[in-house]
Coordinates of C-alpha atoms and ligand atoms in Angstrom, one line a residue:
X1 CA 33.6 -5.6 -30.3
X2 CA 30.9 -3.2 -30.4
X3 CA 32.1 -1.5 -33.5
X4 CA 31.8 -4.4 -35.3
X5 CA 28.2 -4.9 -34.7
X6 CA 27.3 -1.4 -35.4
X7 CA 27.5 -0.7 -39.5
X8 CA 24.9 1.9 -39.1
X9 CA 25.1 5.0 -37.2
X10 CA 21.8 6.4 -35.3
X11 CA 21.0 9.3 -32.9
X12 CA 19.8 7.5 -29.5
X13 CA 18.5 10.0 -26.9
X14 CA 17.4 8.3 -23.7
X15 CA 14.9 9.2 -21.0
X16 CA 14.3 12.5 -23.2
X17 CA 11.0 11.0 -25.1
X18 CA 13.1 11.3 -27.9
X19 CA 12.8 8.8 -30.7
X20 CA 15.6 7.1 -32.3
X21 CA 16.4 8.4 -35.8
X22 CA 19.1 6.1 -38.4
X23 CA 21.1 9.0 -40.2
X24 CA 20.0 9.5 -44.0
X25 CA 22.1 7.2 -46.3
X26 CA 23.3 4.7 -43.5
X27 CA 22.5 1.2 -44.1
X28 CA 19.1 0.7 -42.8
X29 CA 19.0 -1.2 -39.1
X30 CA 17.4 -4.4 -39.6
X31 CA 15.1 -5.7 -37.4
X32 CA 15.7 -9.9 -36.3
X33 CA 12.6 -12.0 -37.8
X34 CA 11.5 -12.5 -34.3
X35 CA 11.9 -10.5 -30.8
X36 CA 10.6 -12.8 -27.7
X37 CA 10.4 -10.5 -24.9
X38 CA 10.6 -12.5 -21.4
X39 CA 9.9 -10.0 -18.5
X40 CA 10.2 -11.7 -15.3
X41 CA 8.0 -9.2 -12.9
X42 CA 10.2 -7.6 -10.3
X43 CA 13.1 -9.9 -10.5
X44 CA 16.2 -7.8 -9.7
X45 CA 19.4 -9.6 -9.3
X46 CA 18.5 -11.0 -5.4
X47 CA 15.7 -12.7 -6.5
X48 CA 18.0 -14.7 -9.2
X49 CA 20.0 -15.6 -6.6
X50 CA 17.4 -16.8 -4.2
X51 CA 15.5 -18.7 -6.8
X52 CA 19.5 -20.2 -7.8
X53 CA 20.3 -21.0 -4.3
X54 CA 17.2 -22.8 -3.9
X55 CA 17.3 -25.1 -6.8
X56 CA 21.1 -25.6 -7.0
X57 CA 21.5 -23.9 -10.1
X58 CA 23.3 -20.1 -8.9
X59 CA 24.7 -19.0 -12.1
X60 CA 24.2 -22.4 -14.0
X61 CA 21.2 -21.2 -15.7
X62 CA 20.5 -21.4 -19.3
X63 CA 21.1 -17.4 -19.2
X64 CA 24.3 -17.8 -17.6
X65 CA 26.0 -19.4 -20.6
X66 CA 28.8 -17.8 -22.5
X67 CA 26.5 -17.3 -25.5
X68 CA 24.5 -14.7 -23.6
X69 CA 24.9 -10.8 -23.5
X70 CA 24.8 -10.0 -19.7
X71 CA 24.2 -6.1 -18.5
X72 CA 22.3 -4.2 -16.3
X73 CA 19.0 -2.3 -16.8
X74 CA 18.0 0.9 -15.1
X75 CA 14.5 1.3 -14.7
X76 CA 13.6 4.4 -13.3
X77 CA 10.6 6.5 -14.1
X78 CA 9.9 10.2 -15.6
X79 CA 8.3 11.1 -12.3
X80 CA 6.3 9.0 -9.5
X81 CA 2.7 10.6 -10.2
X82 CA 0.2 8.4 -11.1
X83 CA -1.8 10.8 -13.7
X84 CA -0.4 12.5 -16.9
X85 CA 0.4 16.6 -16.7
X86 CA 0.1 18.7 -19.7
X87 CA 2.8 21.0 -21.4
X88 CA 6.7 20.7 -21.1
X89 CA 6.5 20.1 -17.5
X90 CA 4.5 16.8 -18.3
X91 CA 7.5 15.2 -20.4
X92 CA 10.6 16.7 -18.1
X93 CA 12.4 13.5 -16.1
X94 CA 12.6 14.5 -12.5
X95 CA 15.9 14.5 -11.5
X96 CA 14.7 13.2 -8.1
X97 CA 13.7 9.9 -9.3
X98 CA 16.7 9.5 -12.1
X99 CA 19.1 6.4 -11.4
X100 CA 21.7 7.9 -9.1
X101 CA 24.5 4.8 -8.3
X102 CA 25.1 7.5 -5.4
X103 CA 22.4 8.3 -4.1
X104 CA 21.2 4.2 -4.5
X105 CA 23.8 2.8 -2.5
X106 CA 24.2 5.5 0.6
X107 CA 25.2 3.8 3.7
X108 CA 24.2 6.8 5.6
X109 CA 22.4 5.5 8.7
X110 CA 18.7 6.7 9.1
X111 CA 15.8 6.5 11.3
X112 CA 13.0 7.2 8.6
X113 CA 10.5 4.8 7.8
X114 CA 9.0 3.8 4.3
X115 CA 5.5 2.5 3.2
X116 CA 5.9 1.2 7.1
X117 CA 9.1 -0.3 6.4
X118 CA 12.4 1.2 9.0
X119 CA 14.7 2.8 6.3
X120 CA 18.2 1.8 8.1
X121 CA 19.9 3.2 5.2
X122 CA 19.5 6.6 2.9
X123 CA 19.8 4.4 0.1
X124 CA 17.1 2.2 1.4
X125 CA 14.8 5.1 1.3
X126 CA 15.9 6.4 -1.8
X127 CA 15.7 3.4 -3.5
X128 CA 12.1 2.8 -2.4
X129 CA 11.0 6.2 -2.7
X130 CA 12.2 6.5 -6.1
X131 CA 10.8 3.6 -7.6
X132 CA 8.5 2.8 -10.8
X133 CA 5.7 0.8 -11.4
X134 CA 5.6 -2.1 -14.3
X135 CA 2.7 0.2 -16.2
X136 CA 5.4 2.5 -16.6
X137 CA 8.8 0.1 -17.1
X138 CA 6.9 -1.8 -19.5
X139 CA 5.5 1.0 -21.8
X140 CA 9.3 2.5 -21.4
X141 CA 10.6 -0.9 -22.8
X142 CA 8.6 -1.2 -25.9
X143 CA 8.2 2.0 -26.6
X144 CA 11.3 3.7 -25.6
X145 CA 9.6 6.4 -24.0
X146 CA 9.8 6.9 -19.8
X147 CA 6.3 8.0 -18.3
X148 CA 4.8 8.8 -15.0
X149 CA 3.7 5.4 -13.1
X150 CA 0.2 4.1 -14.0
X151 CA 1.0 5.2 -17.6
X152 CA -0.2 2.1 -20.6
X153 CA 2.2 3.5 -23.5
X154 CA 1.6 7.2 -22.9
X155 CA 3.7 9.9 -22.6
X156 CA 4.0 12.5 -19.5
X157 CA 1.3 14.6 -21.3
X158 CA -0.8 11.2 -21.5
X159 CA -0.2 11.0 -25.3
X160 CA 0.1 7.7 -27.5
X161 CA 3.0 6.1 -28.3
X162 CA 3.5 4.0 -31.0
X163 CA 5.1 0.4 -29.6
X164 CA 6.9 -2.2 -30.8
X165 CA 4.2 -4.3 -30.7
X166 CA 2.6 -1.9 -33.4
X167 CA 5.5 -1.8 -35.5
X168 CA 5.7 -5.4 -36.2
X169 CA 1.8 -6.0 -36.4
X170 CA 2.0 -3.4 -39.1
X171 CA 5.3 -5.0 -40.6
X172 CA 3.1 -8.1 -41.0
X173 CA 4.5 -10.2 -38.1
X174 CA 2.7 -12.0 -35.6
X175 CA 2.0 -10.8 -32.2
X176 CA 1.2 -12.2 -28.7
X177 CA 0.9 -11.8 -25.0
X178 CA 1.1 -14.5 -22.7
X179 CA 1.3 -13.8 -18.6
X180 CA 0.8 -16.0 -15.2
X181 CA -1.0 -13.0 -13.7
X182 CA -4.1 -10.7 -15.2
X183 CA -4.3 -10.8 -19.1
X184 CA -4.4 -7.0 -18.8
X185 CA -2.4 -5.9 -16.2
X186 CA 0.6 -3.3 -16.8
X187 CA 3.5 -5.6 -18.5
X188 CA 0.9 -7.4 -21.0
X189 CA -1.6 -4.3 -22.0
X190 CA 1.9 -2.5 -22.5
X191 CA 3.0 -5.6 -24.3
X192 CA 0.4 -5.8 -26.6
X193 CA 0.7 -2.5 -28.0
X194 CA -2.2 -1.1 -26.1
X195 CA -2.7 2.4 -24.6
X196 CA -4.5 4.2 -21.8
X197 CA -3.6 6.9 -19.3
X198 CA -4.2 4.6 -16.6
X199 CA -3.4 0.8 -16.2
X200 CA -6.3 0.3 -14.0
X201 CA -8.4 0.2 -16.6
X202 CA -8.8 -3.1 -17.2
X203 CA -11.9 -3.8 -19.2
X204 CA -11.3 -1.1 -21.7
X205 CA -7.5 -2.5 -21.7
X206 CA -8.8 -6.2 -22.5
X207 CA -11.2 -4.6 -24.9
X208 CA -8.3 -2.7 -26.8
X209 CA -6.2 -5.7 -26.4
X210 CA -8.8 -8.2 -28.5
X211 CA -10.2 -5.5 -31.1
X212 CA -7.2 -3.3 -32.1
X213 CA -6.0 -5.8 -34.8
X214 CA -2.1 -6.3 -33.3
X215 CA -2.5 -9.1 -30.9
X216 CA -3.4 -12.5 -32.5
X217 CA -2.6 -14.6 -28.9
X218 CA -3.6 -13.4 -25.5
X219 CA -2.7 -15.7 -22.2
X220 CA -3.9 -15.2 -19.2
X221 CA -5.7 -15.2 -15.8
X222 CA -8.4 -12.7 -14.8
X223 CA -11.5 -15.2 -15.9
X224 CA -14.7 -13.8 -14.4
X225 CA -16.2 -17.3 -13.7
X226 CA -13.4 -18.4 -11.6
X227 CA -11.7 -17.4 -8.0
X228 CA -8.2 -18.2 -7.2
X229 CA -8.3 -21.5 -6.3
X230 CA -10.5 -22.7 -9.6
X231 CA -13.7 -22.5 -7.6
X232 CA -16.3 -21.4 -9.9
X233 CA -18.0 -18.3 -8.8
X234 CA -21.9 -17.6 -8.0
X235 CA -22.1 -14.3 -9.7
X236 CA -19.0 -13.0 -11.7
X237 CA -16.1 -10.6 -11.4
X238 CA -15.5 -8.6 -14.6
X239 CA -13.1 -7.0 -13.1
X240 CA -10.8 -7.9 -16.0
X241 CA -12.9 -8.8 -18.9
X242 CA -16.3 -6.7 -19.6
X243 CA -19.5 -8.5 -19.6
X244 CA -20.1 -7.9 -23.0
X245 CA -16.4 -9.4 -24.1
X246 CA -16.6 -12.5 -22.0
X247 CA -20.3 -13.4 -23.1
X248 CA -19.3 -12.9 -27.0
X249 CA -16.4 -14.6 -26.5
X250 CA -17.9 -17.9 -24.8
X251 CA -20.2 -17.6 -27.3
X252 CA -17.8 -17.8 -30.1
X253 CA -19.2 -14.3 -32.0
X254 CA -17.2 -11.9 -30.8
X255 CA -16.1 -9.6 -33.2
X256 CA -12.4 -9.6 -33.1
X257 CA -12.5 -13.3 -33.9
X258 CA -10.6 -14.7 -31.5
X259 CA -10.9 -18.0 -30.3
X260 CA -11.3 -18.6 -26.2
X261 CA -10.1 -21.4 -24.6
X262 CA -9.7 -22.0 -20.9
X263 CA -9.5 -26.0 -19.8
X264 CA -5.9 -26.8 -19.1
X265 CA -6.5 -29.5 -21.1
X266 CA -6.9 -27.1 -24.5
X267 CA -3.7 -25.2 -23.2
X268 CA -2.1 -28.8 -22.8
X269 CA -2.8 -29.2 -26.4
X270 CA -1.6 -26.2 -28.0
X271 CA 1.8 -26.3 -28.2
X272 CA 1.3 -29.5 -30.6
X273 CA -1.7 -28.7 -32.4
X274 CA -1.8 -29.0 -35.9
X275 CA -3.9 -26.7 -37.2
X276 CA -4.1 -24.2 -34.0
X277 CA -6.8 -21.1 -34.2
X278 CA -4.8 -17.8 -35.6
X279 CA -6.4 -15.8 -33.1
X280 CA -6.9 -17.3 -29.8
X281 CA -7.3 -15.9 -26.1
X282 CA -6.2 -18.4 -23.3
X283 CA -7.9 -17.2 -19.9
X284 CA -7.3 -19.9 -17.5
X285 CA -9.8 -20.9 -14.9
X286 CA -8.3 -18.7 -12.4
X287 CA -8.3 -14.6 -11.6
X288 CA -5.6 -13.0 -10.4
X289 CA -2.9 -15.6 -11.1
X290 CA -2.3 -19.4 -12.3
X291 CA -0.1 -20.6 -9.2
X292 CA 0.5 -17.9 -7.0
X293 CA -2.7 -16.8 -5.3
X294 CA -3.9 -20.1 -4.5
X295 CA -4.8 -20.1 -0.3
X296 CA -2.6 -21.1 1.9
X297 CA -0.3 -18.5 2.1
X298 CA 1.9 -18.2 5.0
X299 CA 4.1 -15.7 3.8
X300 CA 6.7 -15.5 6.8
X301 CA 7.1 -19.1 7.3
X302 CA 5.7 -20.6 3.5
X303 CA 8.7 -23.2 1.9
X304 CA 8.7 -23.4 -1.8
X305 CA 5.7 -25.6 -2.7
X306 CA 4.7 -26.7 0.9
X307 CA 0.9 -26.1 -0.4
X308 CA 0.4 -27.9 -3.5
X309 CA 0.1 -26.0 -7.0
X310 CA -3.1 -26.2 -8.3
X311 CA -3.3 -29.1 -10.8
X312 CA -6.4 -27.4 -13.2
X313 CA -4.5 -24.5 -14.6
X314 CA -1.9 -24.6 -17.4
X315 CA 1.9 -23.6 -16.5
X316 CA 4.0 -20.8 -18.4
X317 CA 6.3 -23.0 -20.6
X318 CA 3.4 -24.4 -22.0
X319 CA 1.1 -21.4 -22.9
X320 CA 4.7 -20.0 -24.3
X321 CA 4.9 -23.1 -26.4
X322 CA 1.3 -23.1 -27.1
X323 CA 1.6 -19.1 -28.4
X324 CA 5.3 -20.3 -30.5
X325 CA 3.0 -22.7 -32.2
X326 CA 0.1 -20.6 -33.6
X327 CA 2.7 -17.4 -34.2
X328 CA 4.9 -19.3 -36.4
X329 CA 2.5 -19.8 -38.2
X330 CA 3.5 -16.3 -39.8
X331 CA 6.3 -16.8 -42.2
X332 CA 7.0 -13.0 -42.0
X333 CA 7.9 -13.7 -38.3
X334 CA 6.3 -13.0 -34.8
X335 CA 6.6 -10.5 -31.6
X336 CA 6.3 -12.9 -28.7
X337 CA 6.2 -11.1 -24.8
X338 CA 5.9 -13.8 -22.0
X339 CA 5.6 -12.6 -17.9
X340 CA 6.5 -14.2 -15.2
X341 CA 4.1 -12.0 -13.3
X342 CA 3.3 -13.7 -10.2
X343 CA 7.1 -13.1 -9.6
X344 CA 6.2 -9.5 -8.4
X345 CA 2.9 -11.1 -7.1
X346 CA 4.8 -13.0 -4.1
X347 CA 7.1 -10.2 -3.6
X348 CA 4.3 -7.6 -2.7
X349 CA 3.0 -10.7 -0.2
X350 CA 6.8 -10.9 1.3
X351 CA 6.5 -14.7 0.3
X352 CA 9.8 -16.0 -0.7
X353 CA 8.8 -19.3 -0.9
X354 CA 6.1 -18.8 -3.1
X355 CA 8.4 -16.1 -5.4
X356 CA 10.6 -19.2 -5.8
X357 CA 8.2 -21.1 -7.0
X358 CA 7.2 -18.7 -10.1
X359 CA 10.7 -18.0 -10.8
X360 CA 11.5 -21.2 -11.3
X361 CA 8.9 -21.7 -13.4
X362 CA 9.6 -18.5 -15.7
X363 CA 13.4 -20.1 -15.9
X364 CA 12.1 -23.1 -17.2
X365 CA 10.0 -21.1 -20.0
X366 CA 13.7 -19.6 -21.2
X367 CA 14.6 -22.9 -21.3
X368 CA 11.4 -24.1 -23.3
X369 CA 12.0 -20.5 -25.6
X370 CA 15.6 -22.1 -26.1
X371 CA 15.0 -25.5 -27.0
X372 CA 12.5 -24.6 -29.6
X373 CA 15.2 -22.1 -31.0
X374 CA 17.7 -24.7 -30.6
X375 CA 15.8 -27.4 -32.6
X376 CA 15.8 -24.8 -35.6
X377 CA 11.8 -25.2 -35.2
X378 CA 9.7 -23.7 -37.9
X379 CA 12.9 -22.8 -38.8
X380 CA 12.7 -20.1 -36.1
X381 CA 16.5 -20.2 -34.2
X382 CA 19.2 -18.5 -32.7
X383 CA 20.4 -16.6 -35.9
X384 CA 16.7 -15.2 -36.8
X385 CA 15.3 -14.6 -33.4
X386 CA 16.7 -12.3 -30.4
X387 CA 15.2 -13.3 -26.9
X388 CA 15.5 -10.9 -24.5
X389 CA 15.4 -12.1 -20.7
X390 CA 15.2 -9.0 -17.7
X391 CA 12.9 -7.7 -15.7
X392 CA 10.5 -4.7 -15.1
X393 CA 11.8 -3.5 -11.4
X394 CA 13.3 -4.5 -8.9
X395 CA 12.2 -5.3 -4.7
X396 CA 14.2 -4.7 -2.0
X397 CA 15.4 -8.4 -0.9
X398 CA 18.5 -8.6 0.9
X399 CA 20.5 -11.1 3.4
X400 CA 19.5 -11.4 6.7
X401 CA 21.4 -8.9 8.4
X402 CA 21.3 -6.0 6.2
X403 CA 19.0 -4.2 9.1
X404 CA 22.5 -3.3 9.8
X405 CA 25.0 -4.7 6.9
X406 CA 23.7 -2.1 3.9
X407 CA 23.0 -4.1 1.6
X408 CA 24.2 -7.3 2.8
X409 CA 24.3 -10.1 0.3
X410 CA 21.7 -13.6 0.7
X411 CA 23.0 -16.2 2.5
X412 CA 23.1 -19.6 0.6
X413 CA 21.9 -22.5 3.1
X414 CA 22.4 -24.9 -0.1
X415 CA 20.1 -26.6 -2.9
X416 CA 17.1 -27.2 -1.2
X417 CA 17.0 -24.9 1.5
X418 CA 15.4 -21.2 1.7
X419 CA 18.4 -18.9 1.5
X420 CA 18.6 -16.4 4.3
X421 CA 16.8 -13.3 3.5
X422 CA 14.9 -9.9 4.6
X423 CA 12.3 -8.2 2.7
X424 CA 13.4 -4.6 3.3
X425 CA 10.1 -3.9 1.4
X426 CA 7.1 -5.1 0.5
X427 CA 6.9 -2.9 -2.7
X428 CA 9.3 -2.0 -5.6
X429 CA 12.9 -0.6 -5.7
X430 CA 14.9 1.7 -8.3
X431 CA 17.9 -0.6 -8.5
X432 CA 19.3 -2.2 -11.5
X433 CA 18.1 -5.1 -12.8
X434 CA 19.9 -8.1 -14.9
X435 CA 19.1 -8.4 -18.2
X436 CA 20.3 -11.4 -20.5
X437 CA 20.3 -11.6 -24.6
X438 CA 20.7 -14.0 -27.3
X439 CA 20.3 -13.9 -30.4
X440 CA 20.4 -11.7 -33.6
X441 CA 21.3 -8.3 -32.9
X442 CA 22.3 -9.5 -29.3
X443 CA 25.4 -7.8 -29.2
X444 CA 23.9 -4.5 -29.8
X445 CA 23.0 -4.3 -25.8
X446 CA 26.8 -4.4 -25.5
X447 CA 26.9 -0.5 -27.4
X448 CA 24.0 0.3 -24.9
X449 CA 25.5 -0.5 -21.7
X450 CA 27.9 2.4 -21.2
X451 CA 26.4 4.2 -17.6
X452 CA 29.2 3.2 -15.1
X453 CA 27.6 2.1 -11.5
X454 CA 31.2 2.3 -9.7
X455 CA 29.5 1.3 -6.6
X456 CA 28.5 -1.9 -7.9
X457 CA 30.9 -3.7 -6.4
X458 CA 29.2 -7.1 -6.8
X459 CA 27.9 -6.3 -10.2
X460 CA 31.3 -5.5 -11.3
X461 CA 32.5 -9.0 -9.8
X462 CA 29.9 -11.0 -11.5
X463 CA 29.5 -9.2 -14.7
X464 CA 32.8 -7.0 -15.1
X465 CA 32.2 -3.5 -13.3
X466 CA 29.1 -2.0 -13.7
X467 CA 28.1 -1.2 -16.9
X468 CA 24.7 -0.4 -17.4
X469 CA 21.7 0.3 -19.6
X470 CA 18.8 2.1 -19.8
X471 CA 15.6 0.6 -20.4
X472 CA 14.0 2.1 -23.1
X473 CA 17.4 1.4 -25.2
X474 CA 15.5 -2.4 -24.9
X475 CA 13.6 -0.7 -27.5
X476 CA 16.5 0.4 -29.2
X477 CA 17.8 -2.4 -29.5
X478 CA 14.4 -4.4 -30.8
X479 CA 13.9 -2.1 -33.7
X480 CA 17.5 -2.7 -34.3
X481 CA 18.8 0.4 -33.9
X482 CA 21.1 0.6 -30.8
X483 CA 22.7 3.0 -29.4
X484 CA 25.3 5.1 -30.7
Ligands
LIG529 ZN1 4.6 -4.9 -8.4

């Protein structure tokens, strides 16, 4: 099957910084009209089940249907240091941090303790130990290159990379980012194409994002007039947005000519608009999320909207309709990335509840992704557009007992009902994470997936053994390349 998806041949060298090269005289790889990139933040294959044991839907979802690719993603990065290092050294993977299946599922009892978390199990520790950041995932994803953590489409040395989000700006394509969490925060500044040796700096981030000429819709919170519960603040927080950006752009002058927006009811509009801006900037009356910082939170105890979601801020399907709209606009086709990023948000809190809640929401953005395909809209569909739906990195959520069962599966308590759970963590993890495809050049993840986790014994149930990927073959794959 793969072989008769792959009429090209091409030199794919992973997690080396190498870039992918087609050989002379082969057919060229052609890229699919449109790429939609849906990055569910920190959703490794736990939190699938959780949010599918909640709503009654455990592999019934739109990405569980036979015309999806399924596989597994590692995610690991080149090292765990936060700042770039010159020379060879700075672009050499650490073999410490690699994807080791062995190392990743050791039973071996231990009495360690990580981030304040008891280890129980060496793979516990490794897993946690070992484990990336989304600056760094993302960045790898679009621009096939691994990086040290903090790292905004760098390389080790803290070098540019060119991204995917370049390549189809400069193709003549349509780009945007849209996001539950900070407009510039690691998974949509990588997203968009921007770059900065560190992905805490937001301001400059935002200002790359709105003046570089790649990104034509931005979506997202981190407005500086608004706390998170849509309580209009006294004195601002540019935190996210400079002073200077967020004045020109209420103003309607700044420079980049994008449009702002922020009522839900301008969001609500969007995805119908007639004549919607080209370049528009979404920032919802909210700062560090839409839904998932609201107060409230009672993280050991919190069900799955026990506090109301707020009622003033847009959801995700709709600011991923909203962006569809103005993008294909482009006849020459569009780059679309969407986050569930609250996802992750809840999981640093330890609030399943409240995880649940934004995963079910990113599941219904697929499905609002494939209903527009499916209605042949714009004449955008499946044939001329691969969506890609994975995440970033995983946490470590497991069943109830896995103090003691290594990693012990969740237990189902039925539609309705939290499932029975333990955060082993309240950060991120180095395992695999799911990753679904449709679309043109679908198939090609199929080439990709050819690292063998043998002790995935519940991968290999669900998905037939454990055939894996690496992440930056995502990029592979988009550019339409594969792997050899
Ligand atoms: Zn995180």
């Amino acid at each position: 099957m793969n072989r008769a998806v792959r009429h090209f041949s091409l030199v794919c060298l992973i997690g080396t910084g190498a870039l992918l090269v087609p050989a002379f005289g082969q057919q060229a790889p052609a890229v699919p009209k449109n790429v939609i990139l849906m990055i569910s933040d920190g959703t490794g294959a736990n939190a699938i089940a959780a949010t599918g044991m909640y709503t009654g839907k455990l592999g019934k979802q739109i990405f569980d249907g036979p015309q999806w690719i399924k596989s597994w993603s590692s995610t690991f990065p080149l090292r765990t240091g936060d700042d770039p290092v010159s020379g060879p050294a700075g672009l050499a993977q650490d073999p410490q941090v690699s994807y080791d299946p062995a190392k990743n599922w050791d039973t071996t009892p231990v009495t360690t303790t990580t981030r304040g978390f008891p280890d129980h199990f060496a793979g516990y520790a490794w897993t946690k130990k070992s484990a990336p950041d989304s600056a760094n995932t993302m960045s790898a994803i679009v621009n096939g290159h691994k990086s040290y953590n903090n790292a905004i489409n760098v390389d080790g040395n803290g070098k540019p990379v060119t991204t995917f989000a370049e390549i189809e700006s400069r193709a003549g394509k349509a780009v945007g980012v849209v996001t539950t969490v900070e407009l510039a925060d690691a998974t949509p500044a990588a997203g968009s194409g921007a770059h900065n040796a560190s992905r805490t700096s937001h301001q400059a981030i935002t200002a790359e994002m709105l003046n570089a000429g790649v990104v034509s819709v931005i979506m997202g919170a981190g407005n500086p007039d608004y706390d998170n519960d849509g309580k209009r603040r006294t004195t601002p927080d540019y935190g996210w947005i400079g002073a200077a950006d967020w004045m020109a752009l209420k103003s309607g002058t700044h420079g980049s000519g994008f449009k702002l927006i922020e009522d839900k009811s301008a969001f609500d509009a969007l995805p119908t608009a007639a004549n919607p801006p080209r370049k528009l900037i979404g920032v919802v009356h909210s700062f560090n999320s839409t839904q998932a910082n609201r107060a409230g939170a009672a993280p050991a105890t919190e069900a799955p909207y026990s506090v109301p979601r707020r009622t003033d801020v847009p959801d995700l399907p709709t600011m991923a309709k909203g962006a569809l709209n103005i993008l294909d606009d482009n006849p020459q086709g569009m780059f679309l990335v969407i986050e569930g990023g609250a996802v992750d948000r809840a999981e640093h809190a330890d609030n399943l509840g409240r995880m649940i809640e934004e995963k079910t929401e990113f599941d219904d953005t697929v499905a609002a992704v494939s209903a527009y395909l499916g209605a042949n809209t714009n004449g955008n569909n499946w044939s001329n557009t691969l969506v890609i739906v994975t995440a970033d990195h995983d946490h470590l959520l497991l069943g109830p007992d896995s103090d003691t069962v290594p990693f012990q599966d969740l237990k189902d308590n039925g539609p309705g009902k939290v499932p029975g759970y333990k955060w082993q963590n309240n950060g991120h993890s180095n395992r695999l994470v799911p990753l679904y495809a449709r679309g043109a050049n679908a198939a090609l993840f199929a080439a990709c997936a050819k690292r063998d986790d043998t002790y995935a014994d519940d991968m290999g149930r669900r998905f037939g053994r454990g055939a894996y990927l690496d992440e930056t073959e995502i990029f592979a794959v988009m550019t339409g390349m594969g792997c050899r």
